[in-house]
Amino acid sequence: MPSKPTFDELIATCQRSAVHLEMRDAYDVDYETGPFADWRAGHRLNPDDRESWWRPWLDLITETVSRGVTVRRARIVSEPVSEYIRYEHSGTFTNVAAGELVRWLPRRNASDLALPGNDFWLFDDKWVHWNHFNGNGEWTGEEITDDPAAAKLCASSFDAVWDRATPHDQYKIQ
């Protein structure tokens, strides 16, 4: 049996679309050091200082979009939003600048949607990359599959969220 591609291989070889659904209100962060701690202390990314942003990820997205791939990210969030979501929202302009399309959906507006149990990436409507987290938001691993049923669930779930969600530039944190 051939080995499954890695996340890096999937994003490097996708041809049409890469979609990412995030459904947690917090992910593993260091409250004492690092970008989240800096944000909590008042530091904000400067839109005019692109060199100071998280370069490896943004460079990858820029390259992916330049190949003609549409990259979309949807975030389902509880309201009022968590401190972590405030942090994510404040820096999302960097994702948009790199070419990602980003939308936000209040969790109360997702109650009647059938959603997978985990965050995921879906590449070209075929490959699903699941991200697994524990209760503290710590990443515990990944799972990659080309199971058609999983891909269909992820595609329909993402599209349903996307249709209801608010574009980043219009979503206001309460």
Short mmCIF file of C-alpha atoms in Angstrom, two decimals, residues 36-102:
data_model
loop_
_atom_site.label_atom_id
_atom_site.label_comp_id
_atom_site.label_asym_id
_atom_site.label_seq_id
_atom_site.Cartn_x
_atom_site.Cartn_y
_atom_site.Cartn_z
CA PHE A 36 0.16 35.22 22.48
CA ALA A 37 1.93 36.49 25.61
CA ASP A 38 3.24 39.47 23.63
CA TRP A 39 -0.29 40.22 22.38
CA ARG A 40 -1.64 40.01 25.93
CA ALA A 41 1.00 42.56 26.93
CA GLY A 42 -0.28 44.97 24.26
CA HIS A 43 1.87 44.17 21.21
CA ARG A 44 -0.01 44.27 17.92
CA LEU A 45 1.26 43.32 14.48
CA ASN A 46 1.95 46.31 12.28
CA PRO A 47 0.21 45.98 8.88
CA ASP A 48 3.00 48.08 7.34
CA ASP A 49 5.82 45.87 8.69
CA ARG A 50 5.25 42.70 6.67
CA GLU A 51 8.75 41.39 7.42
CA SER A 52 7.85 41.01 11.10
CA TRP A 53 4.96 38.61 10.43
CA TRP A 54 5.00 34.84 10.67
CA ARG A 55 6.88 34.34 7.42
CA PRO A 56 7.02 30.59 6.77
CA TRP A 57 3.24 30.11 6.85
CA LEU A 58 2.39 33.28 4.96
CA ASP A 59 5.03 32.55 2.32
CA LEU A 60 3.53 29.09 1.84
CA ILE A 61 0.02 30.50 1.45
CA THR A 62 1.22 33.18 -0.98
CA GLU A 63 2.95 30.53 -3.09
CA THR A 64 -0.10 28.26 -2.98
CA VAL A 65 -2.47 31.04 -4.04
CA SER A 66 -0.07 32.10 -6.81
CA ARG A 67 -0.51 28.60 -8.31
CA GLY A 68 -4.23 29.33 -8.67
CA VAL A 69 -5.35 27.46 -5.55
CA THR A 70 -8.19 29.05 -3.58
CA VAL A 71 -7.37 28.91 0.13
CA ARG A 72 -10.32 29.45 2.49
CA ARG A 73 -10.44 29.34 6.29
CA ALA A 74 -13.61 29.36 8.38
CA ARG A 75 -13.69 29.73 12.13
CA ILE A 76 -16.65 28.76 14.30
CA VAL A 77 -16.46 30.77 17.52
CA SER A 78 -18.42 31.15 20.73
CA GLU A 79 -19.62 34.64 21.59
CA PRO A 80 -18.59 36.55 23.48
CA VAL A 81 -15.28 35.38 22.04
CA SER A 82 -12.44 34.00 24.12
CA GLU A 83 -9.24 35.93 24.68
CA TYR A 84 -7.52 33.56 22.27
CA ILE A 85 -10.06 34.31 19.52
CA ARG A 86 -9.48 38.04 20.09
CA TYR A 87 -5.80 37.36 19.53
CA GLU A 88 -6.47 35.33 16.37
CA HIS A 89 -8.83 37.98 15.01
CA SER A 90 -6.31 40.77 15.55
CA GLY A 91 -3.69 38.97 13.46
CA THR A 92 -5.91 37.51 10.74
CA PHE A 93 -5.16 40.43 8.44
CA THR A 94 -1.84 38.66 7.80
CA ASN A 95 -3.64 35.56 6.47
CA VAL A 96 -5.76 37.78 4.24
CA ALA A 97 -2.69 39.66 2.99
CA ALA A 98 -1.14 36.32 2.02
CA GLY A 99 -4.22 35.45 -0.05
CA GLU A 100 -6.41 33.42 2.30
CA LEU A 101 -10.13 34.09 2.35
CA VAL A 102 -11.27 34.03 5.98
#
